[in-house]
Amino acid sequence: MQIRELAVPDSYVFDLVPHGDSRGRFTEWYRADALAEELGFPLPLAQANHSVSARGALRGVHFAQVPPGQAKYVYCPVGSILDVVVDIRVGSPTFGAHDAVVLDSEQPRAMYLAEGLGHAFIALTDQSSVTYLLSSPYAPAREFGIHPLDPVLDLPWPADVEFELSAKDSAAPTLEEAREQGLLPTMEQCSARYAALRAG
């Protein structure tokens, strides 16, 4: 697999290598050793999620309080999604910046997002299946969202798709409102978390 850092620091895309023959195809979609070598620490695996979405389903921008936060390793084995990472760490040099990667079943890729980063995706096809590994378990009181259509974020959602959001995501604050409410993690908190993980 090939690994490259995205425009948002502490997020990466993994270009995976599928192996196929007349029987079908095989892909190593997650390698703990490769991720640990890139990050300098292993992903503490606490939960694995799987969602299936209709075309236009827009999920996010989601994040969790730091510490501990919630790192994610995202893979799309069926269908196609546009996966987006947003730097919501107050004090980060790239605060408000984003990057996006198409994850699909044709050219397999995975994305890693560190604790403190915002995550969102839109399904580009019906029955898009997304599997993601999480560094901390679901904790509703510590998890928040930012409206994915916040014009200040200007995320690269396709123009030819009719969006469908959950009630929770529709009611989420803008980035600025979330900052004013003190919901966003700080770069200082995130850097301390990353250092603690590297120290073991």
PDB file of N, CA and C in Angstrom, residues 1-5 11-15 31 33-39 112:
ATOM      1  N   MET A   1       0.835  -1.194   0.000  1.00  0.00           N
ATOM      2  CA  MET A   1       0.000   0.000   0.000  1.00  0.00           C
ATOM      3  C   MET A   1       0.871   1.245   0.000  1.00  0.00           C
ATOM      4  N   GLN A   2       0.362   2.288  -0.626  1.00  0.00           N
ATOM      5  CA  GLN A   2       1.043   3.581  -0.632  1.00  0.00           C
ATOM      6  C   GLN A   2       0.280   4.541   0.280  1.00  0.00           C
ATOM      7  N   ILE A   3       1.039   5.342   1.032  1.00  0.00           N
ATOM      8  CA  ILE A   3       0.436   6.236   2.024  1.00  0.00           C
ATOM      9  C   ILE A   3       0.883   7.657   1.742  1.00  0.00           C
ATOM     10  N   ARG A   4      -0.059   8.595   1.776  1.00  0.00           N
ATOM     11  CA  ARG A   4       0.322  10.000   1.643  1.00  0.00           C
ATOM     12  C   ARG A   4      -0.532  10.845   2.582  1.00  0.00           C
ATOM     13  N   GLU A   5       0.090  11.889   3.124  1.00  0.00           N
ATOM     14  CA  GLU A   5      -0.637  12.796   4.007  1.00  0.00           C
ATOM     15  C   GLU A   5      -1.488  13.740   3.172  1.00  0.00           C
ATOM     16  N   SER A  11      -3.990  13.593   8.763  1.00  0.00           N
ATOM     17  CA  SER A  11      -4.920  12.724   8.036  1.00  0.00           C
ATOM     18  C   SER A  11      -4.178  12.168   6.827  1.00  0.00           C
ATOM     19  N   TYR A  12      -4.511  10.922   6.461  1.00  0.00           N
ATOM     20  CA  TYR A  12      -3.764  10.217   5.425  1.00  0.00           C
ATOM     21  C   TYR A  12      -4.711   9.422   4.537  1.00  0.00           C
ATOM     22  N   VAL A  13      -4.310   9.210   3.296  1.00  0.00           N
ATOM     23  CA  VAL A  13      -5.005   8.299   2.404  1.00  0.00           C
ATOM     24  C   VAL A  13      -4.090   7.118   2.111  1.00  0.00           C
ATOM     25  N   PHE A  14      -4.677   5.943   2.084  1.00  0.00           N
ATOM     26  CA  PHE A  14      -3.954   4.694   1.826  1.00  0.00           C
ATOM     27  C   PHE A  14      -4.443   4.145   0.486  1.00  0.00           C
ATOM     28  N   ASP A  15      -3.555   4.113  -0.498  1.00  0.00           N
ATOM     29  CA  ASP A  15      -3.872   3.491  -1.780  1.00  0.00           C
ATOM     30  C   ASP A  15      -3.584   2.000  -1.651  1.00  0.00           C
ATOM     31  N   ARG A  31      -3.794  -2.557   7.574  1.00  0.00           N
ATOM     32  CA  ARG A  31      -2.565  -3.154   8.102  1.00  0.00           C
ATOM     33  C   ARG A  31      -2.138  -2.339   9.311  1.00  0.00           C
ATOM     34  N   ASP A  33       0.447  -2.620  11.170  1.00  0.00           N
ATOM     35  CA  ASP A  33       1.865  -2.286  11.184  1.00  0.00           C
ATOM     36  C   ASP A  33       2.163  -1.087  10.279  1.00  0.00           C
ATOM     37  N   ALA A  34       1.519  -1.032   9.108  1.00  0.00           N
ATOM     38  CA  ALA A  34       1.753   0.090   8.186  1.00  0.00           C
ATOM     39  C   ALA A  34       1.242   1.397   8.768  1.00  0.00           C
ATOM     40  N   LEU A  35       0.078   1.358   9.392  1.00  0.00           N
ATOM     41  CA  LEU A  35      -0.471   2.572   9.997  1.00  0.00           C
ATOM     42  C   LEU A  35       0.397   3.030  11.162  1.00  0.00           C
ATOM     43  N   ALA A  36       0.814   2.095  12.017  1.00  0.00           N
ATOM     44  CA  ALA A  36       1.641   2.444  13.165  1.00  0.00           C
ATOM     45  C   ALA A  36       2.979   3.034  12.732  1.00  0.00           C
ATOM     46  N   GLU A  37       3.548   2.498  11.655  1.00  0.00           N
ATOM     47  CA  GLU A  37       4.823   3.023  11.166  1.00  0.00           C
ATOM     48  C   GLU A  37       4.664   4.469  10.686  1.00  0.00           C
ATOM     49  N   GLU A  38       3.547   4.766  10.049  1.00  0.00           N
ATOM     50  CA  GLU A  38       3.305   6.121   9.552  1.00  0.00           C
ATOM     51  C   GLU A  38       3.036   7.104  10.688  1.00  0.00           C
ATOM     52  N   LEU A  39       2.235   6.667  11.684  1.00  0.00           N
ATOM     53  CA  LEU A  39       1.826   7.562  12.767  1.00  0.00           C
ATOM     54  C   LEU A  39       2.852   7.660  13.884  1.00  0.00           C
ATOM     55  N   TYR A 112      -7.368   7.736   6.938  1.00  0.00           N
ATOM     56  CA  TYR A 112      -7.180   7.825   8.389  1.00  0.00           C
ATOM     57  C   TYR A 112      -7.309   9.279   8.816  1.00  0.00           C
TER      58      TYR A 112
END
